[in-house]
CSV table of C-alpha atoms in Angstrom, one decimal:
chain,number,residue,atom,x,y,z
C,1,ALA,CA,106.7,111.0,107.1
C,2,VAL,CA,109.0,108.4,108.0
C,3,LEU,CA,107.9,104.7,106.8
C,4,ILE,CA,110.1,101.9,106.8
C,5,LEU,CA,113.4,102.2,107.1
C,6,TYR,CA,116.3,101.4,105.3
C,7,PRO,CA,119.7,100.0,107.1
C,8,ASN,CA,121.2,103.3,105.9
C,9,GLY,CA,118.9,104.8,108.2
C,10,TYR,CA,116.5,106.6,105.1
C,11,ASN,CA,112.7,106.0,104.1
C,12,MET,CA,110.5,105.1,101.6
C,13,THR,CA,109.3,108.5,101.8
C,14,ASP,CA,112.2,110.4,101.7
C,15,LEU,CA,112.6,112.5,97.8
C,16,LYS,CA,116.5,113.9,99.0
C,17,THR,CA,118.9,112.8,101.2
C,18,PRO,CA,119.8,115.9,103.4
C,19,PRO,CA,122.5,115.8,105.7
C,20,PHE,CA,121.4,114.1,109.1
C,21,SER,CA,122.1,115.6,112.4
C,22,SER,CA,123.9,114.2,115.0
C,23,GLY,CA,120.3,113.2,116.6
C,24,GLU,CA,119.3,111.7,113.3
C,25,ALA,CA,122.8,110.0,113.0
C,26,ALA,CA,122.1,108.4,116.4
C,27,TYR,CA,118.4,107.4,115.3
C,28,ALA,CA,120.0,105.8,112.2
C,29,SER,CA,122.0,103.9,114.3
C,30,LEU,CA,119.9,102.4,116.3
C,31,ILE,CA,117.5,101.6,113.9
C,32,ASP,CA,120.2,99.4,112.1
C,33,ALA,CA,121.1,97.7,115.0
C,34,LEU,CA,117.3,97.1,116.1
C,35,ARG,CA,116.8,95.5,112.5
C,36,SER,CA,120.5,93.4,112.5
C,37,GLY,CA,119.6,92.1,116.1
C,38,ASP,CA,122.5,93.6,117.6
C,39,PHE,CA,119.5,94.8,120.7
C,40,ALA,CA,116.5,92.8,120.5
C,41,PRO,CA,113.1,93.6,122.4
C,42,GLY,CA,113.3,93.3,126.1
C,43,ASP,CA,117.1,94.9,126.1
C,44,ARG,CA,117.6,97.9,128.1
C,45,LEU,CA,119.6,101.0,126.5
C,46,ARG,CA,121.5,102.9,129.3
C,47,GLU,CA,122.9,106.2,127.2
C,48,GLU,CA,126.4,105.5,127.9
C,49,ASP,CA,126.4,102.2,126.5
C,50,VAL,CA,124.9,102.9,123.2
C,51,ALA,CA,127.3,105.7,123.2
C,52,LYS,CA,130.0,103.6,123.4
C,53,ARG,CA,128.7,100.9,121.3
C,54,LEU,CA,127.9,103.1,118.5
C,55,ASN,CA,130.9,105.9,119.0
C,56,LEU,CA,128.2,108.7,119.3
C,57,SER,CA,128.0,111.6,122.6
C,58,ARG,CA,125.4,110.7,124.6
C,59,THR,CA,123.5,113.7,123.6
C,60,PRO,CA,122.3,112.5,120.5
C,61,VAL,CA,122.2,109.1,121.4
C,62,ARG,CA,119.8,110.7,124.2
C,63,GLU,CA,117.9,112.7,121.5
C,64,ALA,CA,117.4,109.5,119.4
C,65,LEU,CA,116.0,107.3,122.6
C,66,ARG,CA,113.6,110.0,123.2
C,67,ARG,CA,112.7,109.6,119.3
C,68,LEU,CA,112.5,106.0,119.4
C,69,GLU,CA,110.0,106.4,122.9
C,70,ASN,CA,107.7,108.9,120.6
C,71,ASN,CA,107.5,106.1,117.8
C,72,GLY,CA,106.1,103.5,119.9
C,73,ILE,CA,109.7,101.4,120.1
C,74,VAL,CA,111.1,102.3,123.6
C,75,GLU,CA,109.2,102.4,126.5
C,76,HIS,CA,110.4,104.0,129.7
C,77,ARG,CA,110.1,102.0,133.0
C,78,PRO,CA,110.9,103.6,136.6
C,79,ARG,CA,114.0,102.6,137.7
C,80,ILE,CA,115.2,100.9,134.7
C,81,GLY,CA,115.0,103.4,132.2
C,82,ALA,CA,115.0,102.9,128.0
C,83,VAL,CA,113.9,99.4,127.4
C,84,ILE,CA,113.0,98.1,124.0
C,85,ARG,CA,109.1,97.1,123.6
C,86,LYS,CA,108.3,93.4,123.8
C,87,LEU,CA,104.9,92.7,122.0
C,88,SER,CA,102.3,90.5,123.3
C,89,GLN,CA,101.1,88.0,121.2
C,90,THR,CA,97.8,90.4,120.9
C,91,GLU,CA,99.8,92.7,119.5
C,92,VAL,CA,101.4,90.9,116.9
C,93,VAL,CA,98.2,89.3,115.8
C,94,GLU,CA,96.8,93.3,115.4
C,95,LEU,CA,100.1,94.2,113.5
C,96,TYR,CA,100.0,91.5,111.2
C,97,GLU,CA,95.9,92.0,110.7
C,98,MET,CA,96.8,95.8,109.4
C,99,ARG,CA,100.0,94.3,107.5
C,100,ILE,CA,97.8,92.5,105.4
C,101,VAL,CA,95.7,95.7,104.9
C,102,LEU,CA,98.2,97.5,103.4
C,103,GLU,CA,99.8,95.0,101.4
C,104,ARG,CA,96.6,93.6,100.1
C,105,THR,CA,96.3,97.3,98.5
C,106,ALA,CA,99.9,97.5,97.7
C,107,ALA,CA,100.3,94.4,95.6
C,108,ARG,CA,97.2,95.4,94.0
C,109,MET,CA,98.0,98.8,92.5
C,110,ALA,CA,101.2,97.8,92.2
C,111,ALA,CA,99.9,95.1,89.6
C,112,GLN,CA,98.4,98.4,88.2
C,113,HIS,CA,101.0,100.7,88.5
C,114,GLY,CA,104.3,99.1,89.0
C,115,SER,CA,107.0,98.8,85.9
C,116,GLU,CA,108.4,95.3,84.3
C,117,ALA,CA,111.8,97.0,85.8
C,118,GLU,CA,110.3,97.3,89.2
C,119,PHE,CA,109.1,93.3,89.1
C,120,ASP,CA,112.7,92.1,87.8
C,121,ALA,CA,114.2,93.7,90.8
C,122,LEU,CA,111.7,92.3,93.2
C,123,ASP,CA,112.3,88.8,91.0
C,124,ASP,CA,116.2,89.2,91.7
C,125,MET,CA,115.8,90.3,95.5
C,126,ASN,CA,114.1,86.8,95.8
C,127,ALA,CA,117.1,85.0,94.4
C,128,ARG,CA,119.5,86.5,96.8
C,129,ILE,CA,116.9,85.9,99.4
C,130,LEU,CA,117.4,82.4,99.0
C,131,ASP,CA,121.4,82.6,98.3
C,132,ALA,CA,121.6,83.7,101.7
C,133,GLN,CA,120.4,80.7,103.3
C,134,ASN,CA,123.2,80.4,105.4
C,135,THR,CA,123.2,84.1,106.7
C,136,PRO,CA,119.5,84.4,108.5
C,137,THR,CA,119.9,88.1,109.1
C,138,LEU,CA,120.8,88.7,105.8
C,139,GLY,CA,117.9,87.2,103.9
C,140,ALA,CA,115.7,88.8,106.5
C,141,ALA,CA,116.9,92.1,105.6
C,142,ILE,CA,116.5,91.5,102.0
C,143,ASN,CA,113.0,90.4,102.4
C,144,GLN,CA,112.4,93.8,104.3
C,145,ASP,CA,113.7,95.4,100.6
C,146,PHE,CA,111.5,93.4,99.0
C,147,HIS,CA,108.4,94.4,100.7
C,148,GLU,CA,109.7,98.0,100.8
C,149,ALA,CA,110.0,97.9,96.8
C,150,LEU,CA,106.1,96.5,96.7
C,151,TYR,CA,104.7,99.6,98.3
C,152,ARG,CA,107.4,101.8,96.3
C,153,ALA,CA,105.7,99.7,92.9
C,154,ALA,CA,102.4,100.8,93.9
C,155,ARG,CA,102.8,104.5,93.3
C,156,ASN,CA,100.8,106.3,96.0
C,157,ARG,CA,102.3,108.1,98.7
C,158,PHE,CA,99.4,108.2,100.9
C,159,LEU,CA,99.5,104.2,101.1
C,160,LEU,CA,103.0,104.7,102.2
C,161,THR,CA,102.6,107.0,105.0
C,162,SER,CA,99.7,105.0,106.4
C,163,ALA,CA,102.1,102.2,106.6
C,164,GLU,CA,104.1,104.1,108.9
C,165,ALA,CA,103.2,102.6,112.6
C,166,ILE,CA,102.9,99.3,111.2
C,167,ASN,CA,106.6,99.4,109.8
C,168,ASN,CA,108.2,101.0,112.8
C,169,ALA,CA,106.7,97.9,114.6
C,170,LEU,CA,107.9,95.3,112.8
C,171,ILE,CA,111.4,96.5,114.4
C,172,LEU,CA,109.5,95.1,118.0
C,173,LEU,CA,108.9,90.9,116.6
C,174,GLY,CA,112.6,90.1,117.8
C,175,PRO,CA,114.6,87.6,115.7
C,176,THR,CA,114.1,86.4,112.4
C,177,THR,CA,111.7,83.2,111.5
C,178,TYR,CA,114.6,82.7,108.6
C,179,LEU,CA,116.5,80.4,111.1
C,180,ASP,CA,114.7,77.6,109.9
C,181,PRO,CA,115.6,76.8,106.5
C,182,ASP,CA,112.5,75.5,105.5
C,183,ARG,CA,111.0,79.2,106.2
C,184,ILE,CA,112.9,80.2,103.2
C,185,LEU,CA,111.8,78.0,100.8
C,186,ILE,CA,108.4,78.4,101.6
C,187,VAL,CA,108.8,82.8,101.6
C,188,VAL,CA,110.6,82.8,98.1
C,189,SER,CA,107.9,80.3,96.5
C,190,GLN,CA,105.2,82.8,98.0
C,191,HIS,CA,107.2,85.9,97.1
C,192,GLY,CA,107.4,84.4,93.2
C,193,GLU,CA,103.7,83.9,93.4
C,194,VAL,CA,103.3,87.6,94.1
C,195,THR,CA,105.5,88.5,91.1
C,196,THR,CA,103.8,86.4,88.7
C,197,ALA,CA,100.5,88.0,89.8
C,198,LEU,CA,102.5,91.3,88.9
C,199,ARG,CA,103.5,90.5,85.5
C,200,GLN,CA,99.6,89.1,84.7
C,201,ARG,CA,98.7,92.7,86.0
C,202,ASP,CA,96.3,90.4,88.1
C,203,GLY,CA,95.7,92.5,91.1
C,204,ASP,CA,93.1,90.5,92.8
C,205,LYS,CA,95.3,87.5,92.4
C,206,ALA,CA,98.3,89.4,93.4
C,207,ALA,CA,96.9,90.7,96.6
C,208,ASP,CA,95.6,87.4,97.3
C,209,ALA,CA,99.3,85.8,96.9
C,210,ALA,CA,100.2,88.9,99.7
C,211,GLU,CA,97.6,88.1,102.3
C,212,SER,CA,98.5,84.3,102.0
C,213,HIS,CA,102.3,85.0,102.7
C,214,LEU,CA,102.1,87.0,105.3
C,215,GLN,CA,99.3,84.4,106.9
C,216,THR,CA,101.8,82.4,106.7
C,217,SER,CA,104.4,84.6,108.4
C,218,LEU,CA,102.2,85.1,111.2
C,219,ARG,CA,101.7,81.8,111.8
C,220,TYR,CA,105.5,80.9,112.3
C,221,ARG,CA,105.7,83.8,114.4
C,222,LEU,CA,103.4,83.1,116.8
C,223,LYS,CA,104.7,79.6,116.7
C,224,GLY,CA,107.9,81.0,117.7
C,225,MET,CA,106.2,82.8,120.9
C,226,SER,CA,104.6,79.5,122.0
C,227,ALA,CA,107.5,77.5,121.7
């Protein structure tokens, strides 16, 4: 099952990394382009344009677009073709509601099962987010890695699988909120509260810190949508 997509196209539940088919490679490249902001919600994805941009033939691109459509990332519109979905405000709220449920669970379980080395890695990623203040897209990518690592530290494959649709949908949120410098400082501070609770092995405190962090993220998202 695909869960949270890494920059190289792999996912959290992969235990092995078998060679990609051309269709899988095209899919991974499109996911990378979505995550980096090369393609944005509302953009039309014409096969020939995408193939030229990714330096691939149209057949694997067609396969990748079908997969994106099956995953709810792309929708097919009559007389237009494949278009990257835009989430409504209601969908964004619903997405965060479910994300909060899952990440509260992940934080609580990580406090119980996570290793000190994993907590060190979380702190290191948090420091790199702060260092990337002048490159918001890089900071946002490291932030995704931070949350992926939190899920991994929970040590529950069923939790990972349950997060599949939620984390695919995160791609549809659009431009990062990290364009606001104050936002990065808040993120780093709230991440620190999560990792502090993890090191204290306080599951309830970690869960509360994770929820507070995502509630703040939701507020920024809604603010951006109404601007």
